[in-house]
Amino acid sequence: MKSPAHRTRDIERQAGYLKPEHCAPPPPRGNSGTMWFIRDSCGIACGVITWLLVFYAEFVVVFVLLFPAKNVAYSLFNGVLFNVLAFLALASHARAMCTDPGAVPKGNATKEFIESLQLKPGQVVYKCPKCCSIKPDRAHHCSVCKRCIKKMDHHCPWVNNCVGENNQKFFVLFTMYIALISFHALLMAAFHFVFCFEEDWAKCSNFSPPTTVILLILLCFEGLLFLIFTAVMFGTQVHSICTDETGIEQLKKEERRWAKKSKWMNMKVVFGHPFSIAWLSPFAAPDHGKADLYQYIV
């Protein structure tokens, strides 16, 4: 087994079909610190809606569920817990949205670059005709990002980005933290309903009873919807990571050309090596260490 740095493939099976003379030179690379952001109106709208829904839940939890509570310790504990989880959810969302998912350099299928690969006789490569790039193994072209993405799982409009090699950790954390705050909000809303049924509704909220009921019903609907969606997505992502097979690879039933690793090693490839509390942090970029991203069967 080995992991060649430039192992690539060619759908035509002939390097001559690459026609590098038809490719314009790649654009100059900007500052490495430039933020990655996809200018897609649908994705931007979905991202804004996500943040607004979290802020709505924050408002209802703080001003309807916790402030009127008589038990200060209950309000303080749940307020801190919910706010920390909500902050981590939004931070994970921002990192998933603004992190380069693993885009292949655009327009690098030039004669000079192909010669620099020093390909062996008979070795073939695959050029993406859409972005004029040499496509590595396990990379797929995204029509929204207009780039080939390494280990692309899918394009998610809710984070306005592809989920790929470099940002899958942040996407998984986003789904996990959203599921946790949804469950937490539903739990607090259930306790509040029980409390208000036993007490006077006018005393259990700073708002009028009809307003309180409407706010809580909307919160429960939002929490239940997002809990189901993100929990399913979280489970799907963890399964995809453990089996080392992206969503696109499963959908297309692509032939497995990479070596099989243990589930624990696959988790380290995404979240970092070795295991640490940084796995739960959206501020820590995964350090792969000894976790080899690509191992191929030869």
PDB file of C-alpha atoms in Angstrom:
ATOM      1  CA  MET A   1       0.000   0.000   0.000  1.00  0.00           C
ATOM      2  CA  LYS A   2       1.155   3.505  -0.728  1.00  0.00           C
ATOM      3  CA  SER A   3      -0.243   6.994  -1.075  1.00  0.00           C
ATOM      4  CA  PRO A   4       1.209   8.637  -4.189  1.00  0.00           C
ATOM      5  CA  ALA A   5       1.050  12.402  -4.055  1.00  0.00           C
ATOM      6  CA  HIS A   6      -0.217  12.795  -7.607  1.00  0.00           C
ATOM      7  CA  ARG A   7      -2.241   9.645  -8.158  1.00  0.00           C
ATOM      8  CA  THR A   8      -4.905  10.670 -10.664  1.00  0.00           C
ATOM      9  CA  ARG A   9      -7.174   9.079 -13.252  1.00  0.00           C
ATOM     10  CA  ASP A  10      -8.502   9.765 -16.709  1.00  0.00           C
ATOM     11  CA  ILE A  11     -12.000   8.840 -17.846  1.00  0.00           C
ATOM     12  CA  GLU A  12     -10.786   8.641 -21.464  1.00  0.00           C
ATOM     13  CA  ARG A  13      -7.869   6.420 -20.395  1.00  0.00           C
ATOM     14  CA  GLN A  14      -5.563   8.380 -22.695  1.00  0.00           C
ATOM     15  CA  ALA A  15      -3.509  11.335 -21.534  1.00  0.00           C
ATOM     16  CA  GLY A  16      -3.638  12.753 -25.055  1.00  0.00           C
ATOM     17  CA  TYR A  17      -7.289  13.615 -24.581  1.00  0.00           C
ATOM     18  CA  LEU A  18      -6.358  16.110 -21.884  1.00  0.00           C
ATOM     19  CA  LYS A  19      -5.592  18.750 -24.517  1.00  0.00           C
ATOM     20  CA  PRO A  20      -3.758  21.044 -22.078  1.00  0.00           C
ATOM     21  CA  GLU A  21      -3.325  23.647 -24.806  1.00  0.00           C
ATOM     22  CA  HIS A  22      -7.056  24.361 -24.479  1.00  0.00           C
ATOM     23  CA  CYS A  23      -6.655  25.396 -20.861  1.00  0.00           C
ATOM     24  CA  ALA A  24      -5.854  28.942 -19.900  1.00  0.00           C
ATOM     25  CA  PRO A  25      -3.089  29.405 -17.328  1.00  0.00           C
ATOM     26  CA  PRO A  26      -4.396  29.100 -13.771  1.00  0.00           C
ATOM     27  CA  PRO A  27      -5.232  32.416 -12.091  1.00  0.00           C
ATOM     28  CA  PRO A  28      -2.634  33.732  -9.649  1.00  0.00           C
ATOM     29  CA  ARG A  29      -3.188  32.420  -6.151  1.00  0.00           C
ATOM     30  CA  GLY A  30      -4.272  35.087  -3.717  1.00  0.00           C
ATOM     31  CA  ASN A  31      -3.322  35.498  -0.107  1.00  0.00           C
ATOM     32  CA  SER A  32      -3.637  32.192   1.717  1.00  0.00           C
ATOM     33  CA  GLY A  33      -5.524  34.037   4.434  1.00  0.00           C
ATOM     34  CA  THR A  34      -8.351  34.990   2.089  1.00  0.00           C
ATOM     35  CA  MET A  35     -11.697  33.799   3.416  1.00  0.00           C
ATOM     36  CA  TRP A  36     -13.526  31.170   1.398  1.00  0.00           C
ATOM     37  CA  PHE A  37     -17.098  32.211   0.610  1.00  0.00           C
ATOM     38  CA  ILE A  38     -19.539  30.990  -2.049  1.00  0.00           C
ATOM     39  CA  ARG A  39     -21.630  33.736  -3.649  1.00  0.00           C
ATOM     40  CA  ASP A  40     -24.817  31.734  -4.063  1.00  0.00           C
ATOM     41  CA  SER A  41     -28.079  33.561  -3.307  1.00  0.00           C
ATOM     42  CA  CYS A  42     -29.913  30.411  -2.208  1.00  0.00           C
ATOM     43  CA  GLY A  43     -27.077  29.329   0.075  1.00  0.00           C
ATOM     44  CA  ILE A  44     -26.680  32.799   1.585  1.00  0.00           C
ATOM     45  CA  ALA A  45     -30.434  32.953   2.276  1.00  0.00           C
ATOM     46  CA  CYS A  46     -30.354  29.502   3.921  1.00  0.00           C
ATOM     47  CA  GLY A  47     -27.369  30.538   6.041  1.00  0.00           C
ATOM     48  CA  VAL A  48     -29.098  33.732   7.217  1.00  0.00           C
ATOM     49  CA  ILE A  49     -32.294  31.797   8.007  1.00  0.00           C
ATOM     50  CA  THR A  50     -30.257  29.326  10.080  1.00  0.00           C
ATOM     51  CA  TRP A  51     -28.809  32.102  12.222  1.00  0.00           C
ATOM     52  CA  LEU A  52     -32.205  33.823  12.597  1.00  0.00           C
ATOM     53  CA  LEU A  53     -33.823  30.593  13.772  1.00  0.00           C
ATOM     54  CA  VAL A  54     -31.082  30.106  16.381  1.00  0.00           C
ATOM     55  CA  PHE A  55     -31.560  33.699  17.570  1.00  0.00           C
ATOM     56  CA  TYR A  56     -35.334  33.141  17.783  1.00  0.00           C
ATOM     57  CA  ALA A  57     -34.792  30.052  19.927  1.00  0.00           C
ATOM     58  CA  GLU A  58     -32.360  32.066  22.047  1.00  0.00           C
ATOM     59  CA  PHE A  59     -34.985  34.786  22.576  1.00  0.00           C
ATOM     60  CA  VAL A  60     -37.770  32.387  23.578  1.00  0.00           C
ATOM     61  CA  VAL A  61     -35.547  30.299  25.849  1.00  0.00           C
ATOM     62  CA  VAL A  62     -34.132  33.305  27.697  1.00  0.00           C
ATOM     63  CA  PHE A  63     -37.126  35.641  27.918  1.00  0.00           C
ATOM     64  CA  VAL A  64     -40.035  33.171  28.007  1.00  0.00           C
ATOM     65  CA  LEU A  65     -38.655  30.027  29.631  1.00  0.00           C
ATOM     66  CA  LEU A  66     -35.851  31.115  31.963  1.00  0.00           C
ATOM     67  CA  PHE A  67     -36.366  34.701  33.145  1.00  0.00           C
ATOM     68  CA  PRO A  68     -39.820  34.038  34.676  1.00  0.00           C
ATOM     69  CA  ALA A  69     -38.624  30.862  36.434  1.00  0.00           C
ATOM     70  CA  LYS A  70     -38.591  31.126  40.224  1.00  0.00           C
ATOM     71  CA  ASN A  71     -35.613  28.801  40.641  1.00  0.00           C
ATOM     72  CA  VAL A  72     -32.505  30.901  40.029  1.00  0.00           C
ATOM     73  CA  ALA A  73     -30.178  27.892  39.904  1.00  0.00           C
ATOM     74  CA  TYR A  74     -32.374  26.259  37.244  1.00  0.00           C
ATOM     75  CA  SER A  75     -32.403  29.425  35.128  1.00  0.00           C
ATOM     76  CA  LEU A  76     -28.675  30.015  35.508  1.00  0.00           C
ATOM     77  CA  PHE A  77     -27.624  26.441  34.725  1.00  0.00           C
ATOM     78  CA  ASN A  78     -29.888  26.030  31.701  1.00  0.00           C
ATOM     79  CA  GLY A  79     -29.166  29.546  30.458  1.00  0.00           C
ATOM     80  CA  VAL A  80     -25.406  29.009  30.480  1.00  0.00           C
ATOM     81  CA  LEU A  81     -25.708  25.525  28.951  1.00  0.00           C
ATOM     82  CA  PHE A  82     -28.028  26.622  26.145  1.00  0.00           C
ATOM     83  CA  ASN A  83     -25.973  29.703  25.296  1.00  0.00           C
ATOM     84  CA  VAL A  84     -22.697  27.761  25.192  1.00  0.00           C
ATOM     85  CA  LEU A  85     -24.198  25.117  22.902  1.00  0.00           C
ATOM     86  CA  ALA A  86     -25.806  27.787  20.689  1.00  0.00           C
ATOM     87  CA  PHE A  87     -22.486  29.639  20.427  1.00  0.00           C
ATOM     88  CA  LEU A  88     -20.663  26.439  19.452  1.00  0.00           C
ATOM     89  CA  ALA A  89     -23.381  25.659  16.885  1.00  0.00           C
ATOM     90  CA  LEU A  90     -23.057  29.070  15.228  1.00  0.00           C
ATOM     91  CA  ALA A  91     -19.257  28.945  15.375  1.00  0.00           C
ATOM     92  CA  SER A  92     -19.322  25.504  13.718  1.00  0.00           C
ATOM     93  CA  HIS A  93     -21.692  26.833  11.068  1.00  0.00           C
ATOM     94  CA  ALA A  94     -19.398  29.772  10.339  1.00  0.00           C
ATOM     95  CA  ARG A  95     -16.340  27.509  10.081  1.00  0.00           C
ATOM     96  CA  ALA A  96     -18.154  25.039   7.807  1.00  0.00           C
ATOM     97  CA  MET A  97     -19.295  27.914   5.593  1.00  0.00           C
ATOM     98  CA  CYS A  98     -16.030  29.873   5.404  1.00  0.00           C
ATOM     99  CA  THR A  99     -13.500  27.017   5.230  1.00  0.00           C
ATOM    100  CA  ASP A 100     -12.158  25.834   1.888  1.00  0.00           C
ATOM    101  CA  PRO A 101     -13.644  22.323   1.681  1.00  0.00           C
ATOM    102  CA  GLY A 102     -10.704  21.042  -0.366  1.00  0.00           C
ATOM    103  CA  ALA A 103     -10.963  22.796  -3.722  1.00  0.00           C
ATOM    104  CA  VAL A 104      -8.603  21.605  -6.433  1.00  0.00           C
ATOM    105  CA  PRO A 105      -6.614  24.515  -7.976  1.00  0.00           C
ATOM    106  CA  LYS A 106      -8.642  25.825 -10.892  1.00  0.00           C
ATOM    107  CA  GLY A 107      -7.143  25.709 -14.369  1.00  0.00           C
ATOM    108  CA  ASN A 108      -4.058  23.683 -13.423  1.00  0.00           C
ATOM    109  CA  ALA A 109      -4.420  21.258 -16.366  1.00  0.00           C
ATOM    110  CA  THR A 110      -1.698  23.088 -18.256  1.00  0.00           C
ATOM    111  CA  LYS A 111       1.140  21.533 -20.200  1.00  0.00           C
ATOM    112  CA  GLU A 112       3.681  22.785 -17.691  1.00  0.00           C
ATOM    113  CA  PHE A 113       1.810  21.344 -14.708  1.00  0.00           C
ATOM    114  CA  ILE A 114       1.260  17.961 -16.383  1.00  0.00           C
ATOM    115  CA  GLU A 115       4.970  17.765 -17.206  1.00  0.00           C
ATOM    116  CA  SER A 116       5.814  18.634 -13.598  1.00  0.00           C
ATOM    117  CA  LEU A 117       3.878  15.569 -12.421  1.00  0.00           C
ATOM    118  CA  GLN A 118       6.534  13.352 -14.056  1.00  0.00           C
ATOM    119  CA  LEU A 119       3.947  10.725 -14.909  1.00  0.00           C
ATOM    120  CA  LYS A 120       5.179   7.213 -15.558  1.00  0.00           C
ATOM    121  CA  PRO A 121       4.597   5.577 -18.967  1.00  0.00           C
ATOM    122  CA  GLY A 122       0.990   4.417 -19.130  1.00  0.00           C
ATOM    123  CA  GLN A 123      -0.076   6.444 -16.113  1.00  0.00           C
ATOM    124  CA  VAL A 124      -3.263   8.349 -16.808  1.00  0.00           C
ATOM    125  CA  VAL A 125      -4.852  11.464 -15.394  1.00  0.00           C
ATOM    126  CA  TYR A 126      -8.339  12.925 -15.510  1.00  0.00           C
ATOM    127  CA  LYS A 127      -9.043  16.509 -16.423  1.00  0.00           C
ATOM    128  CA  CYS A 128     -12.304  18.077 -15.302  1.00  0.00           C
ATOM    129  CA  PRO A 129     -13.692  19.765 -18.437  1.00  0.00           C
ATOM    130  CA  LYS A 130     -15.716  22.213 -16.329  1.00  0.00           C
ATOM    131  CA  CYS A 131     -12.963  23.818 -14.272  1.00  0.00           C
ATOM    132  CA  CYS A 132     -10.002  22.671 -16.400  1.00  0.00           C
ATOM    133  CA  SER A 133      -8.256  21.030 -13.451  1.00  0.00           C
ATOM    134  CA  ILE A 134      -6.377  17.803 -12.926  1.00  0.00           C
ATOM    135  CA  LYS A 135      -8.862  15.910 -10.754  1.00  0.00           C
ATOM    136  CA  PRO A 136      -7.367  13.791  -7.944  1.00  0.00           C
ATOM    137  CA  ASP A 137      -8.921  10.521  -6.867  1.00  0.00           C
ATOM    138  CA  ARG A 138     -12.115  10.879  -4.813  1.00  0.00           C
ATOM    139  CA  ALA A 139     -12.659  14.434  -6.056  1.00  0.00           C
ATOM    140  CA  HIS A 140     -15.934  15.529  -7.672  1.00  0.00           C
ATOM    141  CA  HIS A 141     -17.042  18.709  -9.399  1.00  0.00           C
ATOM    142  CA  CYS A 142     -19.614  20.892  -7.645  1.00  0.00           C
ATOM    143  CA  SER A 143     -21.852  22.885  -9.970  1.00  0.00           C
ATOM    144  CA  VAL A 144     -22.587  25.444  -7.219  1.00  0.00           C
ATOM    145  CA  CYS A 145     -19.013  26.032  -6.044  1.00  0.00           C
ATOM    146  CA  LYS A 146     -17.827  25.617  -9.656  1.00  0.00           C
ATOM    147  CA  ARG A 147     -14.779  23.727  -8.395  1.00  0.00           C
ATOM    148  CA  CYS A 148     -13.618  20.156  -7.993  1.00  0.00           C
ATOM    149  CA  ILE A 149     -13.708  19.278  -4.276  1.00  0.00           C
ATOM    150  CA  LYS A 150     -11.502  16.609  -2.712  1.00  0.00           C
ATOM    151  CA  LYS A 151     -13.524  13.916  -0.899  1.00  0.00           C
ATOM    152  CA  MET A 152     -16.710  15.846  -1.613  1.00  0.00           C
ATOM    153  CA  ASP A 153     -19.631  14.437   0.367  1.00  0.00           C
ATOM    154  CA  HIS A 154     -22.383  16.797  -0.806  1.00  0.00           C
ATOM    155  CA  HIS A 155     -23.186  20.477  -1.254  1.00  0.00           C
ATOM    156  CA  CYS A 156     -25.231  21.773   1.665  1.00  0.00           C
ATOM    157  CA  PRO A 157     -27.207  24.996   1.105  1.00  0.00           C
ATOM    158  CA  TRP A 158     -27.641  25.445   4.877  1.00  0.00           C
ATOM    159  CA  VAL A 159     -23.911  26.098   5.221  1.00  0.00           C
ATOM    160  CA  ASN A 160     -23.626  27.567   1.704  1.00  0.00           C
ATOM    161  CA  ASN A 161     -20.680  25.314   0.962  1.00  0.00           C
ATOM    162  CA  CYS A 162     -19.595  21.857  -0.038  1.00  0.00           C
ATOM    163  CA  VAL A 163     -18.839  19.346   2.694  1.00  0.00           C
ATOM    164  CA  GLY A 164     -15.418  18.015   1.821  1.00  0.00           C
ATOM    165  CA  GLU A 165     -12.024  16.988   3.073  1.00  0.00           C
ATOM    166  CA  ASN A 166     -11.193  20.176   4.990  1.00  0.00           C
ATOM    167  CA  ASN A 167     -14.524  21.167   6.585  1.00  0.00           C
ATOM    168  CA  GLN A 168     -16.371  17.923   7.290  1.00  0.00           C
ATOM    169  CA  LYS A 169     -15.432  18.150  10.968  1.00  0.00           C
ATOM    170  CA  PHE A 170     -17.105  21.556  11.296  1.00  0.00           C
ATOM    171  CA  PHE A 171     -20.229  20.358   9.484  1.00  0.00           C
ATOM    172  CA  VAL A 172     -20.535  17.339  11.794  1.00  0.00           C
ATOM    173  CA  LEU A 173     -20.115  19.586  14.852  1.00  0.00           C
ATOM    174  CA  PHE A 174     -22.752  21.958  13.462  1.00  0.00           C
ATOM    175  CA  THR A 175     -25.323  19.169  13.117  1.00  0.00           C
ATOM    176  CA  MET A 176     -24.447  17.810  16.568  1.00  0.00           C
ATOM    177  CA  TYR A 177     -24.746  21.128  18.404  1.00  0.00           C
ATOM    178  CA  ILE A 178     -27.971  22.086  16.599  1.00  0.00           C
ATOM    179  CA  ALA A 179     -29.464  18.712  17.582  1.00  0.00           C
ATOM    180  CA  LEU A 180     -28.373  19.270  21.203  1.00  0.00           C
ATOM    181  CA  ILE A 181     -29.849  22.773  21.530  1.00  0.00           C
ATOM    182  CA  SER A 182     -33.049  21.594  19.825  1.00  0.00           C
ATOM    183  CA  PHE A 183     -33.420  18.750  22.325  1.00  0.00           C
ATOM    184  CA  HIS A 184     -32.550  21.087  25.222  1.00  0.00           C
ATOM    185  CA  ALA A 185     -35.134  23.679  24.108  1.00  0.00           C
ATOM    186  CA  LEU A 186     -37.839  21.003  23.755  1.00  0.00           C
ATOM    187  CA  LEU A 187     -37.038  19.696  27.230  1.00  0.00           C
ATOM    188  CA  MET A 188     -37.275  23.163  28.813  1.00  0.00           C
ATOM    189  CA  ALA A 189     -40.482  23.924  26.900  1.00  0.00           C
ATOM    190  CA  ALA A 190     -42.053  20.689  28.215  1.00  0.00           C
ATOM    191  CA  PHE A 191     -41.145  21.616  31.814  1.00  0.00           C
ATOM    192  CA  HIS A 192     -42.557  25.101  31.257  1.00  0.00           C
ATOM    193  CA  PHE A 193     -45.866  23.770  29.939  1.00  0.00           C
ATOM    194  CA  VAL A 194     -46.208  21.510  32.982  1.00  0.00           C
ATOM    195  CA  PHE A 195     -45.406  24.378  35.316  1.00  0.00           C
ATOM    196  CA  CYS A 196     -47.857  26.761  33.642  1.00  0.00           C
ATOM    197  CA  PHE A 197     -50.690  24.229  33.701  1.00  0.00           C
ATOM    198  CA  GLU A 198     -50.259  23.913  37.459  1.00  0.00           C
ATOM    199  CA  GLU A 199     -49.886  27.651  38.040  1.00  0.00           C
ATOM    200  CA  ASP A 200     -51.518  30.821  36.755  1.00  0.00           C
ATOM    201  CA  TRP A 201     -50.415  31.422  33.128  1.00  0.00           C
ATOM    202  CA  ALA A 202     -50.134  35.142  33.846  1.00  0.00           C
ATOM    203  CA  LYS A 203     -47.471  34.439  36.479  1.00  0.00           C
ATOM    204  CA  CYS A 204     -45.316  32.049  34.461  1.00  0.00           C
ATOM    205  CA  SER A 205     -44.356  34.492  31.702  1.00  0.00           C
ATOM    206  CA  ASN A 206     -43.593  38.150  31.139  1.00  0.00           C
ATOM    207  CA  PHE A 207     -45.837  38.012  28.057  1.00  0.00           C
ATOM    208  CA  SER A 208     -49.585  37.564  27.790  1.00  0.00           C
ATOM    209  CA  PRO A 209     -50.821  33.934  27.867  1.00  0.00           C
ATOM    210  CA  PRO A 210     -51.768  33.866  24.140  1.00  0.00           C
ATOM    211  CA  THR A 211     -48.389  35.311  23.134  1.00  0.00           C
ATOM    212  CA  THR A 212     -46.570  32.858  25.392  1.00  0.00           C
ATOM    213  CA  VAL A 213     -48.433  29.883  23.914  1.00  0.00           C
ATOM    214  CA  ILE A 214     -47.732  30.989  20.329  1.00  0.00           C
ATOM    215  CA  LEU A 215     -44.025  31.551  21.038  1.00  0.00           C
ATOM    216  CA  LEU A 216     -43.732  28.140  22.703  1.00  0.00           C
ATOM    217  CA  ILE A 217     -45.590  26.314  19.939  1.00  0.00           C
ATOM    218  CA  LEU A 218     -43.321  27.864  17.309  1.00  0.00           C
ATOM    219  CA  LEU A 219     -40.269  26.980  19.387  1.00  0.00           C
ATOM    220  CA  CYS A 220     -41.433  23.369  19.763  1.00  0.00           C
ATOM    221  CA  PHE A 221     -42.148  23.075  16.050  1.00  0.00           C
ATOM    222  CA  GLU A 222     -38.723  24.500  15.181  1.00  0.00           C
ATOM    223  CA  GLY A 223     -36.957  22.372  17.779  1.00  0.00           C
ATOM    224  CA  LEU A 224     -38.647  19.129  16.726  1.00  0.00           C
ATOM    225  CA  LEU A 225     -38.029  19.781  13.024  1.00  0.00           C
ATOM    226  CA  PHE A 226     -34.368  20.617  13.457  1.00  0.00           C
ATOM    227  CA  LEU A 227     -33.800  17.853  15.995  1.00  0.00           C
ATOM    228  CA  ILE A 228     -34.996  15.208  13.544  1.00  0.00           C
ATOM    229  CA  PHE A 229     -33.169  16.722  10.557  1.00  0.00           C
ATOM    230  CA  THR A 230     -29.814  17.335  12.227  1.00  0.00           C
ATOM    231  CA  ALA A 231     -29.836  14.082  14.211  1.00  0.00           C
ATOM    232  CA  VAL A 232     -30.385  12.101  11.008  1.00  0.00           C
ATOM    233  CA  MET A 233     -27.716  14.142   9.212  1.00  0.00           C
ATOM    234  CA  PHE A 234     -25.288  13.686  12.121  1.00  0.00           C
ATOM    235  CA  GLY A 235     -25.808   9.912  12.090  1.00  0.00           C
ATOM    236  CA  THR A 236     -25.405   9.799   8.306  1.00  0.00           C
ATOM    237  CA  GLN A 237     -22.156  11.744   8.477  1.00  0.00           C
ATOM    238  CA  VAL A 238     -20.690   9.608  11.256  1.00  0.00           C
ATOM    239  CA  HIS A 239     -21.582   6.453   9.324  1.00  0.00           C
ATOM    240  CA  SER A 240     -20.008   7.915   6.176  1.00  0.00           C
ATOM    241  CA  ILE A 241     -16.827   8.746   8.099  1.00  0.00           C
ATOM    242  CA  CYS A 242     -16.584   5.327   9.742  1.00  0.00           C
ATOM    243  CA  THR A 243     -17.025   3.506   6.425  1.00  0.00           C
ATOM    244  CA  ASP A 244     -14.680   5.963   4.656  1.00  0.00           C
ATOM    245  CA  GLU A 245     -17.150   6.466   1.828  1.00  0.00           C
ATOM    246  CA  THR A 246     -18.593   9.859   0.926  1.00  0.00           C
ATOM    247  CA  GLY A 247     -22.230  10.446   0.108  1.00  0.00           C
ATOM    248  CA  ILE A 248     -21.483  10.838  -3.606  1.00  0.00           C
ATOM    249  CA  GLU A 249     -19.415   7.648  -3.645  1.00  0.00           C
ATOM    250  CA  GLN A 250     -22.290   5.762  -2.022  1.00  0.00           C
ATOM    251  CA  LEU A 251     -24.816   7.267  -4.422  1.00  0.00           C
ATOM    252  CA  LYS A 252     -22.748   6.479  -7.517  1.00  0.00           C
ATOM    253  CA  LYS A 253     -21.631   3.102  -6.126  1.00  0.00           C
ATOM    254  CA  GLU A 254     -18.057   3.912  -7.124  1.00  0.00           C
ATOM    255  CA  GLU A 255     -15.452   1.184  -7.056  1.00  0.00           C
ATOM    256  CA  ARG A 256     -13.350   1.319  -3.907  1.00  0.00           C
ATOM    257  CA  ARG A 257      -9.712   1.945  -4.865  1.00  0.00           C
ATOM    258  CA  TRP A 258      -8.471   3.016  -1.447  1.00  0.00           C
ATOM    259  CA  ALA A 259      -7.328   0.802   1.403  1.00  0.00           C
ATOM    260  CA  LYS A 260      -9.747  -0.029   4.180  1.00  0.00           C
ATOM    261  CA  LYS A 261      -8.901   1.496   7.553  1.00  0.00           C
ATOM    262  CA  SER A 262     -10.390   0.994  10.993  1.00  0.00           C
ATOM    263  CA  LYS A 263     -13.384   3.093  12.011  1.00  0.00           C
ATOM    264  CA  TRP A 264     -11.316   4.781  14.717  1.00  0.00           C
ATOM    265  CA  MET A 265      -8.603   5.745  12.229  1.00  0.00           C
ATOM    266  CA  ASN A 266     -11.257   7.102   9.856  1.00  0.00           C
ATOM    267  CA  MET A 267     -12.558   9.298  12.683  1.00  0.00           C
ATOM    268  CA  LYS A 268      -9.025  10.570  13.310  1.00  0.00           C
ATOM    269  CA  VAL A 269      -8.655  11.450   9.623  1.00  0.00           C
ATOM    270  CA  VAL A 270     -11.618  13.843   9.916  1.00  0.00           C
ATOM    271  CA  PHE A 271     -11.348  15.128  13.492  1.00  0.00           C
ATOM    272  CA  GLY A 272      -7.596  14.997  14.049  1.00  0.00           C
ATOM    273  CA  HIS A 273      -4.904  12.749  15.440  1.00  0.00           C
ATOM    274  CA  PRO A 274      -4.711  11.874  18.279  1.00  0.00           C
ATOM    275  CA  PHE A 275      -8.069  11.983  20.071  1.00  0.00           C
ATOM    276  CA  SER A 276      -8.495  15.065  22.264  1.00  0.00           C
ATOM    277  CA  ILE A 277     -11.062  17.566  23.515  1.00  0.00           C
ATOM    278  CA  ALA A 278     -10.269  19.564  20.354  1.00  0.00           C
ATOM    279  CA  TRP A 279     -12.533  17.140  18.481  1.00  0.00           C
ATOM    280  CA  LEU A 280     -15.472  19.068  19.956  1.00  0.00           C
ATOM    281  CA  SER A 281     -14.076  22.508  19.189  1.00  0.00           C
ATOM    282  CA  PRO A 282     -14.989  24.386  15.989  1.00  0.00           C
ATOM    283  CA  PHE A 283     -11.925  26.582  16.547  1.00  0.00           C
ATOM    284  CA  ALA A 284      -9.376  23.773  16.273  1.00  0.00           C
ATOM    285  CA  ALA A 285      -8.453  22.697  12.754  1.00  0.00           C
ATOM    286  CA  PRO A 286      -7.934  18.915  12.616  1.00  0.00           C
ATOM    287  CA  ASP A 287      -4.314  17.846  12.915  1.00  0.00           C
ATOM    288  CA  HIS A 288      -4.124  14.642  10.886  1.00  0.00           C
ATOM    289  CA  GLY A 289      -0.743  13.619  12.249  1.00  0.00           C
ATOM    290  CA  LYS A 290      -0.250   9.921  11.528  1.00  0.00           C
ATOM    291  CA  ALA A 291      -3.761   9.574  10.112  1.00  0.00           C
ATOM    292  CA  ASP A 292      -3.066   9.140   6.391  1.00  0.00           C
ATOM    293  CA  LEU A 293      -5.840  10.750   4.345  1.00  0.00           C
ATOM    294  CA  TYR A 294      -5.217   8.607   1.274  1.00  0.00           C
ATOM    295  CA  GLN A 295      -4.123   5.007   1.140  1.00  0.00           C
ATOM    296  CA  TYR A 296      -4.603   3.143  -2.111  1.00  0.00           C
ATOM    297  CA  ILE A 297      -4.715  -0.513  -3.011  1.00  0.00           C
ATOM    298  CA  VAL A 298      -2.013  -1.326  -5.548  1.00  0.00           C
TER     299      VAL A 298
END
